[in-house]
Short mmCIF file of C-alpha atoms in Angstrom, two decimals:
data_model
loop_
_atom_site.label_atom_id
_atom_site.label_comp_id
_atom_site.label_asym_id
_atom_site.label_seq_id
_atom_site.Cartn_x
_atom_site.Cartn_y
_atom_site.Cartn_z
CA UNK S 16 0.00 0.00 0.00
CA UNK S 17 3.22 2.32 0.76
CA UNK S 18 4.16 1.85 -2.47
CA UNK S 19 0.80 2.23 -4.47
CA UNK S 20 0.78 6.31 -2.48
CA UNK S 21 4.10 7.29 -3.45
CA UNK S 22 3.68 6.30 -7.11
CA UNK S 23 0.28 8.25 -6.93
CA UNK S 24 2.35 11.15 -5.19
CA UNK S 25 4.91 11.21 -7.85
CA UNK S 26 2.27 10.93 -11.03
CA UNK S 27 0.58 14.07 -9.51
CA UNK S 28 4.14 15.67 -8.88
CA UNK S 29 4.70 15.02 -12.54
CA UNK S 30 1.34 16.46 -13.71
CA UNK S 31 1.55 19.67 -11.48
CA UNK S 32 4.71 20.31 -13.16
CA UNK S 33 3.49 20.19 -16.54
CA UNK S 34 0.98 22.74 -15.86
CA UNK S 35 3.18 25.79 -14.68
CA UNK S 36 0.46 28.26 -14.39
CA UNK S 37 -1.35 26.89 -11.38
CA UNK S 38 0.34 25.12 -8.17
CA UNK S 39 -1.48 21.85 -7.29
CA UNK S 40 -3.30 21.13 -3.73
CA UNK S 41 -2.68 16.87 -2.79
CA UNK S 42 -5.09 15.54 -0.41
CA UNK S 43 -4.08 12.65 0.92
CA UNK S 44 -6.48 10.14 2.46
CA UNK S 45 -5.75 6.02 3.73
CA UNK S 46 -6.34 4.75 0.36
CA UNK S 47 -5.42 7.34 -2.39
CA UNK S 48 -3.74 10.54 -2.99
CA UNK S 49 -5.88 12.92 -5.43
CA UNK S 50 -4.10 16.24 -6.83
CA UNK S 51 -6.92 19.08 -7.44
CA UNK S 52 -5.49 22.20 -9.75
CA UNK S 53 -5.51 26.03 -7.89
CA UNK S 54 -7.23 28.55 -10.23
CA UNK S 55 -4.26 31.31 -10.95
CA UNK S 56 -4.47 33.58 -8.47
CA UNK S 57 -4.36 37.49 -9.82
CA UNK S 58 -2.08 39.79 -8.47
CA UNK S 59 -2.67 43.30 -8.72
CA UNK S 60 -0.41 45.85 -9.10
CA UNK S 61 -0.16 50.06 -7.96
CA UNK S 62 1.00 52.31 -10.61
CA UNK S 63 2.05 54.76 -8.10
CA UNK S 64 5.41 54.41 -6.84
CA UNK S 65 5.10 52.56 -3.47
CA UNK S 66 5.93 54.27 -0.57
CA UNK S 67 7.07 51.74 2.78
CA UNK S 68 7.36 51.95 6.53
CA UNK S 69 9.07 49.59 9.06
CA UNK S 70 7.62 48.49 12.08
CA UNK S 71 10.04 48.10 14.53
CA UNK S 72 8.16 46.40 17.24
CA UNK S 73 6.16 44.11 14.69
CA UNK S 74 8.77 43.75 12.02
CA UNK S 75 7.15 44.42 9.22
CA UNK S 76 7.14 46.70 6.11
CA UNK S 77 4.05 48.31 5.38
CA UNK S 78 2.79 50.52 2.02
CA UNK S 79 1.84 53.82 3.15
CA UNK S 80 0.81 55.40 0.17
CA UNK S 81 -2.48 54.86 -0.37
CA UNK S 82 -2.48 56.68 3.31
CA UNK S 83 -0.40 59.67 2.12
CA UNK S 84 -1.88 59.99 -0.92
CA UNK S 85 -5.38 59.77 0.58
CA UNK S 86 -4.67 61.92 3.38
CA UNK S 87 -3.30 64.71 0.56
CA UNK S 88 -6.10 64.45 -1.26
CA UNK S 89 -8.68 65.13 1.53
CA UNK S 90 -6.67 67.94 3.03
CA UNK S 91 -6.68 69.63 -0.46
CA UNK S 92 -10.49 69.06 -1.00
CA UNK S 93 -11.13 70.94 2.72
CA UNK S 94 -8.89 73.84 1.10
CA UNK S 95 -11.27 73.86 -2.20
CA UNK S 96 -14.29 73.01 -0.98
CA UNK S 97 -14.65 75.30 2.42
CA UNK S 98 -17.83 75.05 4.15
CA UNK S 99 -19.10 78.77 4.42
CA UNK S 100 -18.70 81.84 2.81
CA UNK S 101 -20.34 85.21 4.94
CA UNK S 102 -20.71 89.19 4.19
CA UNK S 103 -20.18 91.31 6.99
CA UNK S 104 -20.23 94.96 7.72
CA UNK S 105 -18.95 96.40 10.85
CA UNK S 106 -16.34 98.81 12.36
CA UNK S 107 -13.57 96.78 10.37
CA UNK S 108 -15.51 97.74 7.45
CA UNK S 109 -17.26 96.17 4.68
CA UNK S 110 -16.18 92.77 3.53
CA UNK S 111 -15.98 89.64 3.44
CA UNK S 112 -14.83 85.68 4.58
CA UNK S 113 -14.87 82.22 3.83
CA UNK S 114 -14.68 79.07 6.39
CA UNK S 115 -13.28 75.83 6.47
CA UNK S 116 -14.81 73.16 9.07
CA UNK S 117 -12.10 71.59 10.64
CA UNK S 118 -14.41 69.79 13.44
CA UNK S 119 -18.61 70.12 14.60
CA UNK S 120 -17.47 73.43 16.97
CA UNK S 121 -14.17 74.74 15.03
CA UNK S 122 -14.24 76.49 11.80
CA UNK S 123 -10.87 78.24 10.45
CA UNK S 124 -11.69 81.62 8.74
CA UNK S 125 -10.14 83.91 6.16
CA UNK S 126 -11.51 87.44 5.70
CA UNK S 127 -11.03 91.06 4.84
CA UNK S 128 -12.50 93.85 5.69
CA UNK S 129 -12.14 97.85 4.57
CA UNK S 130 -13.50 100.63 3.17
CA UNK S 131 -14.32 104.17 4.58
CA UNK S 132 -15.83 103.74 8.00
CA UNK S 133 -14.71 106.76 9.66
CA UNK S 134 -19.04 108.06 10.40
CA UNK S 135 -19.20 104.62 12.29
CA UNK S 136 -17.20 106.23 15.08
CA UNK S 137 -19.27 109.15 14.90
CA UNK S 138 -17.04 111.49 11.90
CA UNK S 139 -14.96 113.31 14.28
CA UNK S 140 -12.75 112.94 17.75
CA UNK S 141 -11.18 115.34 20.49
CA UNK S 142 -7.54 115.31 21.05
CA UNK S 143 -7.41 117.40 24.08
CA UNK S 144 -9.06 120.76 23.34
CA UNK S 145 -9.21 120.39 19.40
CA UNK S 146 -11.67 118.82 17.71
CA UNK S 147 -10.58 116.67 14.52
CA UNK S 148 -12.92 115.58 11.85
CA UNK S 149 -12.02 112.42 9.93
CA UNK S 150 -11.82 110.17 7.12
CA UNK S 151 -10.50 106.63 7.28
CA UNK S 152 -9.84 104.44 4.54
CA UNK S 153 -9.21 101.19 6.35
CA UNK S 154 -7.96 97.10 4.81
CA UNK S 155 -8.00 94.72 7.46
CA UNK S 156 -7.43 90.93 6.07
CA UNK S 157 -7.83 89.05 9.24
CA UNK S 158 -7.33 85.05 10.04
CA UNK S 159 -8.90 83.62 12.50
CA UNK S 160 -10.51 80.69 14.32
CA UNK S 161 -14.39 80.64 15.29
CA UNK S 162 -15.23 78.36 18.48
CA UNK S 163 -18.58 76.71 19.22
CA UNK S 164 -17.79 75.83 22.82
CA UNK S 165 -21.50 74.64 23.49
CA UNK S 166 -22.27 73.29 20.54
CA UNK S 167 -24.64 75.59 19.50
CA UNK S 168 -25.47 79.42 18.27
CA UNK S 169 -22.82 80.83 20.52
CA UNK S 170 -19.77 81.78 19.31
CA UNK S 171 -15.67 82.63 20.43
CA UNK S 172 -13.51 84.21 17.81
CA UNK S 173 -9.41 84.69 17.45
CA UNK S 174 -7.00 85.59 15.62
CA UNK S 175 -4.82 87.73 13.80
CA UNK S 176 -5.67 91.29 11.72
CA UNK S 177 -2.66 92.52 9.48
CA UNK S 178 -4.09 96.12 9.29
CA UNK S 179 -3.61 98.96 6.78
CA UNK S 180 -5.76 101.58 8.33
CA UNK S 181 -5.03 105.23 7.63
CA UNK S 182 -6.96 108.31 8.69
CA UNK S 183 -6.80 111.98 7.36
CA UNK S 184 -7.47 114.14 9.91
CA UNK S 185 -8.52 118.53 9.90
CA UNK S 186 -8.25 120.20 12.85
CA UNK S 187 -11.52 122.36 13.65
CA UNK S 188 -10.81 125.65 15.03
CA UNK S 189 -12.87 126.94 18.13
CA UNK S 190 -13.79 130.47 18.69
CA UNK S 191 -11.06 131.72 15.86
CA UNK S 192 -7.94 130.02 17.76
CA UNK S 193 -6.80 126.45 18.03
CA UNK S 194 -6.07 125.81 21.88
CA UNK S 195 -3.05 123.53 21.84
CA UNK S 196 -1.08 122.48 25.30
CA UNK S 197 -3.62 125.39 27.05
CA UNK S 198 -2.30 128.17 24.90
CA UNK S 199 -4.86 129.18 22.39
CA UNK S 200 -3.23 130.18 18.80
CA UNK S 201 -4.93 132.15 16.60
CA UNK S 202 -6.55 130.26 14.04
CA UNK S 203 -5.87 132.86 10.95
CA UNK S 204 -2.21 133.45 11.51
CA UNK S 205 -2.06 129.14 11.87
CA UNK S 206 -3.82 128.47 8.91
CA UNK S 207 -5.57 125.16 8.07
CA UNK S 208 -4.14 121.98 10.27
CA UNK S 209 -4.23 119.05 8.25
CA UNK S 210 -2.63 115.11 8.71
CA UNK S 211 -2.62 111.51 8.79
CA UNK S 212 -2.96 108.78 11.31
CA UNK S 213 -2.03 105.41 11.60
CA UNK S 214 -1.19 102.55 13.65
CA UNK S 215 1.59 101.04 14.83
CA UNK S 216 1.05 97.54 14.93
CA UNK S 217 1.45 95.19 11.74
CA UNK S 218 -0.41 92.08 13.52
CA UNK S 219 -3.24 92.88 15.79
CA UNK S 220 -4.89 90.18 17.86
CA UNK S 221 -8.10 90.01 18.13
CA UNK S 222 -11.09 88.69 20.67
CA UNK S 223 -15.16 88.49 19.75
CA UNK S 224 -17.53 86.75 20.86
CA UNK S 225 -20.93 86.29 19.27
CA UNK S 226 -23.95 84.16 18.31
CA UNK S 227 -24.82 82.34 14.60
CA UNK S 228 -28.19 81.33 14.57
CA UNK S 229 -29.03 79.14 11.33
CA UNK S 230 -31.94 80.61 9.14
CA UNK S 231 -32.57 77.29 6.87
CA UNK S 232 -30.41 74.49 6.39
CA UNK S 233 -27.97 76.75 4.27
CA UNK S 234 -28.65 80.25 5.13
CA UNK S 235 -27.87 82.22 8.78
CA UNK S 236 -26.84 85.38 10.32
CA UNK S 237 -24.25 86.33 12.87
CA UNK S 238 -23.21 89.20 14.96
CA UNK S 239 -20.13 89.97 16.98
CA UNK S 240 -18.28 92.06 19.47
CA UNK S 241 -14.99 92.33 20.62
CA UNK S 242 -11.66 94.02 20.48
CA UNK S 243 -8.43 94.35 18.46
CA UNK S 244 -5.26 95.70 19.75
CA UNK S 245 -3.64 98.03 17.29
CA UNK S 246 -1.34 99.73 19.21
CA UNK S 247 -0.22 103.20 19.65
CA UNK S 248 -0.53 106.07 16.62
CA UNK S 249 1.75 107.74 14.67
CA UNK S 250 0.70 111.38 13.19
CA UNK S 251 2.00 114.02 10.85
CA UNK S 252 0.52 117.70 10.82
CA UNK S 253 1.05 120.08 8.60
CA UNK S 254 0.10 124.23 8.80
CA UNK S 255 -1.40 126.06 5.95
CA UNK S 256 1.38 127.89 5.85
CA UNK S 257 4.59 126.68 7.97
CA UNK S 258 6.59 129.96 7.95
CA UNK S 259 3.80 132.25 9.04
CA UNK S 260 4.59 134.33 12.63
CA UNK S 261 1.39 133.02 14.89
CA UNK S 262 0.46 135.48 17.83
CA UNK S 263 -1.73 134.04 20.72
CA UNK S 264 -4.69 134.85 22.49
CA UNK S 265 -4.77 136.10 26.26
CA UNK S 266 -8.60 136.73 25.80
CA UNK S 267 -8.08 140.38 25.67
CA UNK S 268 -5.54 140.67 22.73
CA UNK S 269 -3.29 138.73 19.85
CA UNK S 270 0.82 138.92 21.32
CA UNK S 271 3.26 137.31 19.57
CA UNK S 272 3.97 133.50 20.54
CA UNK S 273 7.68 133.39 19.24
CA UNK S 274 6.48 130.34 17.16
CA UNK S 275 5.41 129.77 13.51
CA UNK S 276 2.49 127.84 12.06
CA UNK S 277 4.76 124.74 11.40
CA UNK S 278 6.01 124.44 15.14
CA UNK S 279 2.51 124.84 16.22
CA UNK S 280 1.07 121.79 13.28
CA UNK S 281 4.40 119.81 15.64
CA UNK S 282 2.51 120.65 19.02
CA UNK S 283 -0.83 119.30 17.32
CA UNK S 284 0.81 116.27 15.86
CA UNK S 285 2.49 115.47 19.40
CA UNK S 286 -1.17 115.64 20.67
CA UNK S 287 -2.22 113.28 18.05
CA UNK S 288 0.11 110.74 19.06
CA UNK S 289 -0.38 111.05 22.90
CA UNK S 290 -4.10 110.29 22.38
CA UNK S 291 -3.59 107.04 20.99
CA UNK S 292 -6.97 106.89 19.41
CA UNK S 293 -8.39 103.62 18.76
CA UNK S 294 -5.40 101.72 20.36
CA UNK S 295 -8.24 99.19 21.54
CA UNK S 296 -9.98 99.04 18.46
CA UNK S 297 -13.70 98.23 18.99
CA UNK S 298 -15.19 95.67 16.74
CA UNK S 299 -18.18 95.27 15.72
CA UNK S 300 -20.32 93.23 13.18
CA UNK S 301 -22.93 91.43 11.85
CA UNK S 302 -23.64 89.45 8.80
CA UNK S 303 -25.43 86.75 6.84
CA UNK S 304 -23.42 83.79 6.00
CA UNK S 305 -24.32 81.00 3.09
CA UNK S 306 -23.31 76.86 4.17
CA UNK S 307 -22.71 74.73 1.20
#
């Protein structure tokens, strides 16, 4: 009987190796041996050069491109796809910003916002005793991060504002003089006192908080307050014309201050600048805001 298996053994050896494209499975029982033939088995192949990581602890070599490659692709369809786009008008000015979901409570956002909002902090300002009227012409692209801490409608902002503001500022005169330091100069023998304001900082954080009610299942609105630090000012003032004598009043008569109209536009300026107006700048907004 010995002999009768291994000659069965060897016949199906024999045939297996006749047929190269399929390797041959022998079951062996207490009477025969029978050899059944393995359908090819298909092997496919990635056109994309493989990319491999070793275990250490397992010891074994793993593809991981299909991971990179997958990751790549989602984190570039976040960056075209975002999740929200929202108008907004407020005392950063008119604009605009779109949002990217990163979780159910965070949302990244990239805005701007500008324009000529100078009447939304009433037109004009005091520094000290003279009165200033104003126009801004403000750009404020911001990044930030909005917060749902609850879950819900309520909102926390941050981030960062890379601000261009500038303001042109005339000086109004009071009574016929312009009463700089607590000396009042004549406003006629000054002229007209004009200049520019800006702020210091190139970043400015930011702070809001707010609320973002959903409309319909695509449309809302929002509203915020908050505050952005822009630092201290910097001012230039100019006089009508610099090389004029200015006299002062004593509120009786004109007597000559021993100064012209340009040093006197430099004492206005320094009052500018010790003012810091709008260090803290106030913000406020609402909107309307469209979810794809």
């Amino acid at each position: 009987m010995k002999f009768i298996k291994l000659t069965a053994i060897s016949a199906a050896v024999l045939a297996s190796t006749a047929a190269l494209a399929a390797d041959p499975v022998i079951v062996v029982d207490d009477n025969a041996a029978v050899a059944y033939e393995v359908e090819p088995v298909a092997v496919a192949y990635q056109a994309e050069p493989a990319s491999y990581a070793y275990d250490a602890n397992a010891g074994v070599v793993s593809n991981t491109t299909g991971a990179v490659v997958g990751g790549t692709k989602g984190f570039f369809s976040k960056v075209v796809n975002p999740a929200s786009v929202s108008a907004e008008v407020g005392t950063l000015g008119y604009g605009a910003n779109i949002g990217w979901s990163m979780n159910e409570k965070t949302e990244l956002q990239a805005g701007w916002a500008g324009g000529d909002v100078a009447d939304l902090f009433g037109g004009d300002f005091d520094a000290d005793d003279v009165n200033y009227d104003v126009d801004a012409d403000f750009s404020n692209p911001y990044l930030g991060v909005q917060l749902r801490p609850t879950g819900n409608w309520f909102t926390v902002g941050a981030g960062i504002i890379v601000p261009d503001n500038d303001f042109d500022v005339t000086a109004n005169s009071k009574g016929g003089t312009y009463k700089i330091n607590d000396v009042s100069y004549n406003a006629d023998d000054v002229g007209t006192l004009q200049g520019t304001m800006e702020h210091r900082n190139k970043l400015a954080p930011y702070a809001t908080i707010g609320f973002r009610p959903n409309i319909t299942n695509n449309f809302g609105l929002f509203g915020e307050i908050g505050a952005a630090y822009m630092g201290k000012t910097n001012a230039t003032v100019n006089a009508t014309d610099p090389e004029n004598v200015v006299r002062v009043s004593n509120g009786v008569t004109d007597i000559p201050s021993g100064l012209n109209a340009g040093q006197v536009a430099k004492l206005a300026e320094q009052e500018l600048e010790d003012k810091d107006w709008l260090e803290w700048l106030p913000i406020v907004k609402v909107g309307a805001t469209y979810r794809f």
